[in-house]
GROMACS .gro file of C-alpha atoms in nm:
model
  420
    1MET     CA    1   4.315   7.390  10.767
    2ASN     CA    2   4.314   7.424  10.410
    3SER     CA    3   4.389   7.790  10.242
    4GLN     CA    4   4.032   7.748  10.103
    5ASN     CA    5   3.876   7.743  10.451
    6ARG     CA    6   4.152   7.976  10.578
    7THR     CA    7   4.040   8.308  10.376
    8THR     CA    8   3.645   8.183  10.471
    9HIS     CA    9   3.719   8.207  10.821
   10ILE     CA   10   3.878   8.527  10.756
   11ARG     CA   11   3.566   8.689  10.577
   12LEU     CA   12   3.339   8.591  10.826
   13THR     CA   13   3.512   8.682  11.134
   14SER     CA   14   3.722   8.976  11.081
   15HIS     CA   15   3.546   9.152  10.713
   16PRO     CA   16   3.166   9.050  10.695
   17GLU     CA   17   2.999   9.062  10.324
   18PRO     CA   18   2.879   9.495  10.300
   19GLY     CA   19   2.473   9.545  10.283
   20ASN     CA   20   2.492   9.677   9.957
   21ALA     CA   21   2.784   9.569   9.733
   22ALA     CA   22   2.710   9.792   9.448
   23THR     CA   23   2.866  10.094   9.358
   24ARG     CA   24   2.716  10.366   9.185
   25PHE     CA   25   3.017  10.396   8.897
   26PRO     CA   26   3.075  10.001   8.740
   27ILE     CA   27   3.365   9.962   8.536
   28GLN     CA   28   3.304   9.785   8.174
   29TRP     CA   29   3.636   9.692   8.087
   30GLY     CA   30   3.676   9.669   7.748
   31ALA     CA   31   3.376   9.886   7.690
   32ALA     CA   32   3.380  10.072   7.314
   33SER     CA   33   3.384  10.405   7.495
   34PRO     CA   34   3.490  10.631   7.827
   35ALA     CA   35   3.170  10.695   7.931
   36GLU     CA   36   3.057  10.287   7.915
   37ARG     CA   37   3.411  10.162   8.051
   38GLY     CA   38   3.371  10.392   8.331
   39PRO     CA   39   3.601  10.586   8.539
   40VAL     CA   40   3.829  10.439   8.777
   41ILE     CA   41   3.745  10.593   9.153
   42ALA     CA   42   3.987  10.520   9.434
   43SER     CA   43   3.863  10.778   9.678
   44THR     CA   44   3.941  10.766  10.080
   45THR     CA   45   3.712  11.062  10.135
   46ALA     CA   46   3.406  10.896   9.983
   47PRO     CA   47   3.433  10.538   9.992
   48GLY     CA   48   3.047  10.532   9.826
   49ASP     CA   49   3.213  10.566   9.510
   50ARG     CA   50   3.509  10.371   9.546
   51ASN     CA   51   3.520  10.133   9.281
   52VAL     CA   52   3.822   9.946   9.268
   53ILE     CA   53   4.039   9.831   9.578
   54GLY     CA   54   4.370   9.977   9.637
   55ALA     CA   55   4.518  10.334   9.644
   56HIS     CA   56   4.606  10.521   9.367
   57GLY     CA   57   5.015  10.565   9.376
   58GLY     CA   58   5.106  10.209   9.496
   59SER     CA   59   5.333  10.184   9.703
   60TYR     CA   60   5.377  10.553   9.728
   61SER     CA   61   5.047  10.608   9.936
   62VAL     CA   62   5.258  10.471  10.258
   63TYR     CA   63   5.441  10.824  10.224
   64ARG     CA   64   5.090  10.996  10.155
   65ALA     CA   65   4.995  10.812  10.471
   66LEU     CA   66   5.271  10.949  10.680
   67ALA     CA   67   5.229  11.291  10.547
   68ILE     CA   68   4.848  11.306  10.684
   69SER     CA   69   4.984  11.151  10.972
   70ALA     CA   70   5.230  11.432  11.056
   71ARG     CA   71   5.018  11.732  10.981
   72ALA     CA   72   5.168  11.784  10.690
   73MET     CA   73   4.892  11.684  10.415
   74ASN     CA   74   4.508  11.763  10.391
   75PRO     CA   75   4.345  11.413  10.400
   76SER     CA   76   4.066  11.529  10.179
   77GLN     CA   77   4.284  11.730   9.952
   78ARG     CA   78   4.266  11.647   9.550
   79PRO     CA   79   4.490  11.731   9.291
   80ASP     CA   80   4.404  12.081   9.068
   81LEU     CA   81   4.427  11.924   8.745
   82THR     CA   82   4.445  12.267   8.578
   83ASN     CA   83   4.712  12.271   8.312
   84THR     CA   84   4.822  11.880   8.343
   85TYR     CA   85   4.703  11.767   8.074
   86PRO     CA   86   4.915  11.535   7.839
   87THR     CA   87   5.190  11.740   7.642
   88ALA     CA   88   5.145  11.440   7.334
   89GLU     CA   89   4.837  11.284   7.227
   90ILE     CA   90   4.786  10.890   7.258
   91PRO     CA   91   4.455  10.873   7.096
   92PRO     CA   92   4.218  10.567   7.136
   93GLN     CA   93   4.358  10.242   6.940
   94PRO     CA   94   4.213   9.932   6.847
   95GLN     CA   95   4.391   9.738   7.128
   96TRP     CA   96   4.181   9.944   7.406
   97PHE     CA   97   3.893   9.772   7.292
   98ALA     CA   98   4.000   9.427   7.173
   99PRO     CA   99   3.901   9.191   7.474
  100GLY     CA  100   4.190   9.037   7.734
  101ARG     CA  101   4.437   9.253   7.522
  102ILE     CA  102   4.530   9.512   7.836
  103VAL     CA  103   4.461   9.400   8.137
  104SER     CA  104   4.770   9.555   8.335
  105MET     CA  105   4.671   9.966   8.315
  106ASP     CA  106   4.415  10.181   8.237
  107PRO     CA  107   4.394  10.320   7.834
  108PHE     CA  108   4.209  10.604   7.972
  109GLY     CA  109   4.433  10.727   8.245
  110HIS     CA  110   4.585  10.981   8.055
  111ARG     CA  111   4.258  11.155   7.977
  112VAL     CA  112   4.032  11.107   8.277
  113ALA     CA  113   3.987  11.541   8.269
  114GLN     CA  114   3.880  11.484   7.880
  115ASP     CA  115   3.629  11.223   7.923
  116PHE     CA  116   3.514  11.216   8.249
  117GLY     CA  117   3.569  11.608   8.359
  118GLN     CA  118   3.202  11.652   8.394
  119TRP     CA  119   3.253  11.404   8.740
  120ILE     CA  120   3.513  11.522   8.794
  121GLY     CA  121   3.337  11.871   8.823
  122GLU     CA  122   3.043  11.716   9.011
  123GLY     CA  123   3.309  11.649   9.265
  124ILE     CA  124   3.379  11.284   9.211
  125ASP     CA  125   3.703  11.233   9.311
  126ILE     CA  126   3.903  11.064   9.014
  127ARG     CA  127   4.240  11.077   8.970
  128PRO     CA  128   4.454  11.014   8.623
  129THR     CA  129   4.732  10.703   8.658
  130ILE     CA  130   4.888  10.840   8.361
  131ALA     CA  131   5.098  11.125   8.337
  132ILE     CA  132   5.253  11.276   7.980
  133THR     CA  133   5.508  11.558   7.954
  134LYS     CA  134   5.797  11.632   7.758
  135ALA     CA  135   6.181  11.640   7.849
  136ARG     CA  136   6.534  11.582   7.732
  137LEU     CA  137   6.749  11.336   7.812
  138ASN     CA  138   7.148  11.383   7.878
  139LEU     CA  139   7.328  11.044   7.911
  140PRO     CA  140   7.805  11.056   7.930
  141GLU     CA  141   7.710  10.790   7.685
  142ILE     CA  142   7.556  10.983   7.427
  143LEU     CA  143   7.828  11.227   7.394
  144ALA     CA  144   8.109  10.942   7.379
  145ALA     CA  145   7.882  10.788   7.089
  146MET     CA  146   7.867  11.136   6.935
  147ALA     CA  147   8.284  11.217   6.949
  148GLY     CA  148   8.306  10.908   6.853
  149HIS     CA  149   8.123  10.988   6.517
  150ARG     CA  150   7.822  10.719   6.577
  151LEU     CA  151   7.596  10.966   6.645
  152SER     CA  152   7.550  11.335   6.476
  153PRO     CA  153   7.332  11.602   6.644
  154ASP     CA  154   7.053  11.748   6.423
  155GLU     CA  155   6.913  12.015   6.719
  156HIS     CA  156   6.543  11.826   6.695
  157ILE     CA  157   6.629  11.486   6.849
  158LEU     CA  158   6.985  11.527   6.900
  159HIS     CA  159   7.125  11.878   7.017
  160LYS     CA  160   7.478  11.930   7.039
  161SER     CA  161   7.427  11.961   7.409
  162GLY     CA  162   7.433  11.564   7.401
  163ASP     CA  163   7.084  11.642   7.487
  164ILE     CA  164   6.800  11.413   7.353
  165SER     CA  165   6.447  11.555   7.314
  166VAL     CA  166   6.211  11.289   7.431
  167THR     CA  167   5.838  11.264   7.526
  168LYS     CA  168   5.782  11.095   7.905
  169ILE     CA  169   5.525  10.869   7.996
  170ALA     CA  170   5.453  10.777   8.371
  171ILE     CA  171   5.183  10.489   8.372
  172ASP     CA  172   5.045  10.382   8.669
  173PRO     CA  173   4.959  10.019   8.729
  174VAL     CA  174   4.566   9.956   8.683
  175TRP     CA  175   4.436   9.566   8.702
  176HIS     CA  176   4.148   9.423   8.595
  177LEU     CA  177   4.138   9.108   8.785
  178PRO     CA  178   3.967   8.858   8.537
  179GLY     CA  179   4.169   8.941   8.283
  180ILE     CA  180   4.506   8.920   8.485
  181ALA     CA  181   4.377   8.607   8.605
  182GLU     CA  182   4.342   8.436   8.189
  183ARG     CA  183   4.672   8.633   8.111
  184PHE     CA  184   4.783   8.355   8.373
  185GLY     CA  185   4.589   8.046   8.342
  186THR     CA  186   4.402   8.083   8.694
  187SER     CA  187   4.092   8.138   8.802
  188GLU     CA  188   4.001   8.511   8.943
  189GLN     CA  189   3.918   8.339   9.301
  190GLU     CA  190   4.268   8.195   9.291
  191LEU     CA  191   4.462   8.521   9.198
  192ARG     CA  192   4.234   8.719   9.449
  193ARG     CA  193   4.283   8.506   9.734
  194THR     CA  194   4.603   8.467   9.667
  195LEU     CA  195   4.698   8.840   9.691
  196PHE     CA  196   4.528   8.894   9.978
  197GLU     CA  197   4.748   8.629  10.108
  198GLN     CA  198   5.019   8.689   9.986
  199THR     CA  199   5.003   9.071  10.108
  200GLY     CA  200   4.955   8.913  10.486
  201GLY     CA  201   4.550   9.059  10.425
  202MET     CA  202   4.611   9.441  10.340
  203TYR     CA  203   4.322   9.467  10.060
  204PRO     CA  204   4.059   9.281  10.223
  205GLU     CA  205   3.850   9.377   9.970
  206LEU     CA  206   4.002   9.103   9.707
  207VAL     CA  207   3.753   8.872   9.919
  208THR     CA  208   3.485   9.054  10.067
  209ARG     CA  209   3.398   9.265   9.736
  210PRO     CA  210   3.368   8.981   9.469
  211ASP     CA  211   3.200   9.262   9.228
  212LEU     CA  212   3.477   9.523   9.248
  213ARG     CA  213   3.714   9.375   8.940
  214VAL     CA  214   3.980   9.601   8.918
  215PHE     CA  215   4.334   9.667   9.159
  216LEU     CA  216   4.571   9.935   9.209
  217PRO     CA  217   4.866   9.723   9.312
  218PRO     CA  218   5.115   9.877   9.489
  219ILE     CA  219   5.378   9.787   9.291
  220GLY     CA  220   5.657  10.007   9.059
  221SER     CA  221   5.481  10.160   8.784
  222ILE     CA  222   5.631  10.186   8.435
  223THR     CA  223   5.768  10.483   8.256
  224CYS     CA  224   5.787  10.530   7.865
  225TYR     CA  225   6.022  10.776   7.679
  226ILE     CA  226   5.992  10.791   7.315
  227ILE     CA  227   6.243  10.925   7.064
  228GLY     CA  228   6.067  11.086   6.738
  229GLU     CA  229   5.741  11.187   6.687
  230VAL     CA  230   5.463  11.032   6.890
  231SER     CA  231   5.251  10.930   6.596
  232ALA     CA  232   5.516  10.718   6.411
  233ILE     CA  233   5.452  10.482   6.650
  234THR     CA  234   5.138  10.391   6.468
  235ASP     CA  235   5.238  10.480   6.078
  236PRO     CA  236   5.303  10.181   5.877
  237LYS     CA  237   5.537  10.345   5.686
  238ARG     CA  238   5.758  10.427   5.940
  239SER     CA  239   6.024  10.247   6.151
  240VAL     CA  240   6.017  10.158   6.496
  241ALA     CA  241   6.274  10.042   6.726
  242CYS     CA  242   6.216   9.926   7.075
  243ARG     CA  243   6.405   9.827   7.420
  244VAL     CA  244   6.166   9.680   7.692
  245HIS     CA  245   6.388   9.734   8.019
  246ASP     CA  246   6.319   9.568   8.348
  247GLU     CA  247   6.498   9.780   8.558
  248CYS     CA  248   6.837   9.743   8.760
  249ASN     CA  249   6.943  10.029   9.002
  250GLY     CA  250   7.341   9.949   9.070
  251SER     CA  251   7.393   9.882   8.713
  252ASP     CA  252   7.141  10.203   8.526
  253VAL     CA  253   7.185  10.476   8.827
  254PHE     CA  254   7.525  10.360   8.985
  255GLY     CA  255   7.712  10.216   8.702
  256SER     CA  256   7.752   9.858   8.892
  257ASP     CA  257   7.956   9.658   8.632
  258ILE     CA  258   7.863   9.262   8.698
  259CYS     CA  259   7.617   9.303   8.488
  260THR     CA  260   7.528   9.463   8.076
  261CYS     CA  261   7.169   9.618   8.235
  262ARG     CA  262   7.292  10.013   8.192
  263PRO     CA  263   7.554   9.917   7.905
  264TYR     CA  264   7.225   9.767   7.695
  265LEU     CA  265   6.962  10.021   7.805
  266VAL     CA  266   7.225  10.292   7.683
  267HIS     CA  267   7.290  10.067   7.323
  268GLY     CA  268   6.929  10.120   7.318
  269ILE     CA  269   6.854  10.465   7.373
  270GLU     CA  270   7.148  10.503   7.121
  271GLU     CA  271   6.964  10.299   6.856
  272ALA     CA  272   6.645  10.459   6.926
  273VAL     CA  273   6.810  10.789   6.854
  274LYS     CA  274   6.957  10.666   6.536
  275GLU     CA  275   6.620  10.522   6.432
  276ALA     CA  276   6.400  10.848   6.474
  277GLN     CA  277   6.696  11.053   6.306
  278GLY     CA  278   6.595  10.815   6.018
  279GLY     CA  279   6.209  10.900   5.989
  280GLY     CA  280   6.128  10.639   6.249
  281VAL     CA  281   6.058  10.639   6.601
  282GLY     CA  282   6.225  10.437   6.924
  283LEU     CA  283   6.110  10.386   7.241
  284ILE     CA  284   6.207  10.264   7.525
  285VAL     CA  285   5.971  10.130   7.814
  286TYR     CA  286   6.157  10.075   8.164
  287ASN     CA  287   6.018   9.874   8.403
  288ARG     CA  288   6.031   9.917   8.806
  289LYS     CA  289   6.125   9.500   8.855
  290GLU     CA  290   6.379   9.579   9.024
  291GLY     CA  291   6.651   9.246   9.026
  292ARG     CA  292   6.349   9.005   8.811
  293ALA     CA  293   6.078   9.168   9.060
  294LEU     CA  294   6.270   8.961   9.329
  295GLY     CA  295   6.371   9.326   9.514
  296GLU     CA  296   6.764   9.441   9.564
  297VAL     CA  297   6.741   9.280   9.888
  298THR     CA  298   6.741   8.884   9.735
  299LYS     CA  299   6.915   9.087   9.453
  300PHE     CA  300   7.261   9.114   9.656
  301LEU     CA  301   7.228   8.772   9.895
  302VAL     CA  302   7.275   8.620   9.587
  303TYR     CA  303   7.599   8.840   9.467
  304ASN     CA  304   7.686   8.697   9.792
  305ALA     CA  305   7.637   8.333   9.739
  306ARG     CA  306   7.779   8.339   9.384
  307LYS     CA  307   8.073   8.489   9.523
  308ARG     CA  308   8.097   8.308   9.806
  309GLN     CA  309   8.036   7.950   9.650
  310GLU     CA  310   8.347   7.670   9.688
  311GLY     CA  311   8.502   7.721   9.318
  312GLY     CA  312   8.411   8.077   9.295
  313ASP     CA  313   8.152   8.239   9.098
  314SER     CA  314   8.089   8.021   8.755
  315ALA     CA  315   7.780   8.013   8.474
  316ALA     CA  316   7.706   7.690   8.573
  317THR     CA  317   7.543   7.778   8.881
  318TYR     CA  318   7.432   8.159   8.779
  319PHE     CA  319   7.072   8.093   8.839
  320GLU     CA  320   7.109   7.805   9.089
  321ARG     CA  321   7.142   8.021   9.338
  322THR     CA  322   6.866   8.225   9.263
  323GLU     CA  323   6.660   7.958   9.316
  324CYS     CA  324   6.801   7.907   9.637
  325VAL     CA  325   6.743   8.184   9.764
  326ALA     CA  326   6.449   8.349   9.619
  327GLY     CA  327   6.235   7.990   9.550
  328VAL     CA  328   6.200   8.116   9.158
  329GLN     CA  329   6.460   8.237   8.950
  330ASP     CA  330   6.260   8.543   8.818
  331ALA     CA  331   5.903   8.682   8.885
  332ARG     CA  332   5.883   8.923   8.614
  333PHE     CA  333   5.644   8.703   8.434
  334GLN     CA  334   5.686   8.895   8.075
  335GLN     CA  335   5.255   8.802   8.031
  336LEU     CA  336   5.198   9.169   8.108
  337MET     CA  337   5.458   9.329   7.965
  338PRO     CA  338   5.339   9.379   7.572
  339ASP     CA  339   5.022   9.547   7.714
  340VAL     CA  340   5.202   9.922   7.762
  341LEU     CA  341   5.304   9.878   7.349
  342HIS     CA  342   4.852   9.776   7.246
  343TRP     CA  343   4.838  10.127   7.415
  344LEU     CA  344   5.053  10.322   7.260
  345GLY     CA  345   4.954  10.125   6.933
  346VAL     CA  346   5.205   9.915   6.827
  347THR     CA  347   5.189   9.647   6.603
  348ARG     CA  348   5.504   9.558   6.468
  349ILE     CA  349   5.876   9.630   6.620
  350ASP     CA  350   6.120   9.670   6.355
  351ARG     CA  351   6.432   9.633   6.557
  352LEU     CA  352   6.432   9.488   6.901
  353MET     CA  353   6.701   9.595   7.101
  354SER     CA  354   6.665   9.273   7.338
  355MET     CA  355   6.785   8.896   7.362
  356SER     CA  356   6.528   8.805   7.602
  357ASN     CA  357   6.292   8.465   7.439
  358MET     CA  358   6.047   8.558   7.673
  359LYS     CA  359   5.953   8.900   7.614
  360TYR     CA  360   6.012   8.793   7.244
  361ASP     CA  361   5.744   8.530   7.283
  362ALA     CA  362   5.554   8.749   7.485
  363MET     CA  363   5.528   8.999   7.235
  364VAL     CA  364   5.496   8.759   6.964
  365GLU     CA  365   5.207   8.617   7.093
  366SER     CA  366   5.005   8.864   7.196
  367GLY     CA  367   5.017   8.990   6.810
  368ILE     CA  368   5.297   9.231   6.764
  369GLU     CA  369   5.528   9.150   6.489
  370ILE     CA  370   5.903   9.160   6.522
  371GLY     CA  371   6.171   9.199   6.262
  372GLU     CA  372   6.524   9.215   6.385
  373ARG     CA  373   6.683   9.103   6.718
  374VAL     CA  374   6.942   9.366   6.770
  375ALA     CA  375   7.239   9.201   7.023
  376ILE     CA  376   7.433   9.428   7.295
  377PRO     CA  377   7.767   9.478   7.094
  378PRO     CA  378   8.017   9.261   7.273
  379GLU     CA  379   8.263   9.552   7.323
  380LEU     CA  380   7.935   9.684   7.576
  381VAL     CA  381   7.997   9.398   7.809
  382PRO     CA  382   8.152   9.415   8.106
  383PRO     CA  383   8.477   9.206   8.208
  384ASP     CA  384   8.290   9.112   8.527
  385ALA     CA  385   7.949   9.030   8.356
  386SER     CA  386   8.115   8.729   8.119
  387VAL     CA  387   7.984   8.523   8.370
  388GLU     CA  388   7.627   8.706   8.313
  389ILE     CA  389   7.681   8.619   7.943
  390GLU     CA  390   7.809   8.279   7.928
  391ALA     CA  391   7.519   8.181   8.193
  392LYS     CA  392   7.277   8.311   7.905
  393LYS     CA  393   7.417   8.199   7.656
  394ALA     CA  394   7.453   7.802   7.768
  395ALA     CA  395   7.117   7.805   7.894
  396GLY     CA  396   6.960   7.933   7.551
  397TYR     CA  397   6.836   8.297   7.620
  398TYR     CA  398   7.142   8.433   7.457
  399SER     CA  399   7.143   8.440   7.082
  400PRO     CA  400   7.463   8.644   6.968
  401ASP     CA  401   7.369   8.641   6.629
  402GLY     CA  402   7.008   8.810   6.668
  403ALA     CA  403   6.790   8.529   6.557
  404PRO     CA  404   6.417   8.448   6.684
  405GLY     CA  405   6.381   8.236   6.878
  406ASP     CA  406   6.332   7.888   6.706
  407ASN     CA  407   6.124   7.603   6.865
  408ALA     CA  408   6.409   7.434   6.984
  409LEU     CA  409   6.527   7.737   7.206
  410LYS     CA  410   6.158   7.817   7.321
  411ALA     CA  411   6.129   7.468   7.470
  412THR     CA  412   6.429   7.554   7.729
  413VAL     CA  413   6.268   7.888   7.819
  414GLY     CA  414   6.132   7.854   8.179
  415ARG     CA  415   6.233   8.127   8.297
  416ASP     CA  416   6.349   8.480   8.217
  417LEU     CA  417   6.699   8.539   8.278
  418ASP     CA  418   6.801   8.929   8.365
  419LYS     CA  419   6.746   9.164   8.148
  420PHE     CA  420   6.811   9.003   7.785
   0.00000   0.00000   0.00000
């Protein structure tokens, strides 16, 4: 039985079509106003209002289910949004309404109380998918940069304590399935069928409710750290420095020295502080895509395979072992990455702290202008990460002089390897 027949069989026997599939809150993705676009409603207590597939909180919805099962949480509880409004304004940008420009997040996700307050007051279960707050970061490497006179406190952006004042933004994914399919060059039907099958049938509405075209996937979120004035991002007279970083728990949190992830992240933060102190703005985008979106278990299996192979760990087989274990070298697929930049209103990045040609290509192809590409300083590369660096140089994914990838390099890039 082929996959199409297999899906049809499941639909007929397990998930019959509803008698009336229409929702009273249709979503018109990319509409010119929030009222026309409509709210994202994933209510579990009012199924008739639902206009999306999935649940708020992604993978954390399972913990919510556990809390309810343990009688620690009322299943009908709804968030009290009093005083939860953003601490910084991210106003509508032209990219919010450009067809296909933003397909993996809800541009209005931080404005639900503002844009849909009347419906919330009437009892409709509408929840934010974006939260904006202010915070301070404190990293030992920043203190070292101050001690080495690479950074100086100004008591506005960087404080004598080493604290960095930031605007912090958390973003849950919201996928517009037709837009996602177009971005990846496939059909919506094929995307929905594959999502249904590869999640073990967790979301039957993917194949039974073609009228629901928005999906809240159970994947990691995005966090943005803006250093300096948020309004500077869209000011053509002010410069933007940016580091787009994909999660590496071992290095970012615990300091594992097998890769350059934390050093490059901290270097990006240091450069962002300098940019903000110079009158521009620094932006760090942190994507939850552990192990090239293959997961930490797969990553550790690959570590073992690399170090135990005959001849030891080498640049020549660095990426081959990942494909042998996972079936693919990289599953991050940077095509969706620029969406958050467009949401913020980014049209150009003057200094990009990244040497990933796939990240660079994804940004440029989506209409973002890139100036200088800034490589990690050699002295920040841990000794045990030298294999990673050499592998990337050999494969053409790392350009030490920081020049944008030319056509020759782009022709070799079939995958985006690790954090560069």
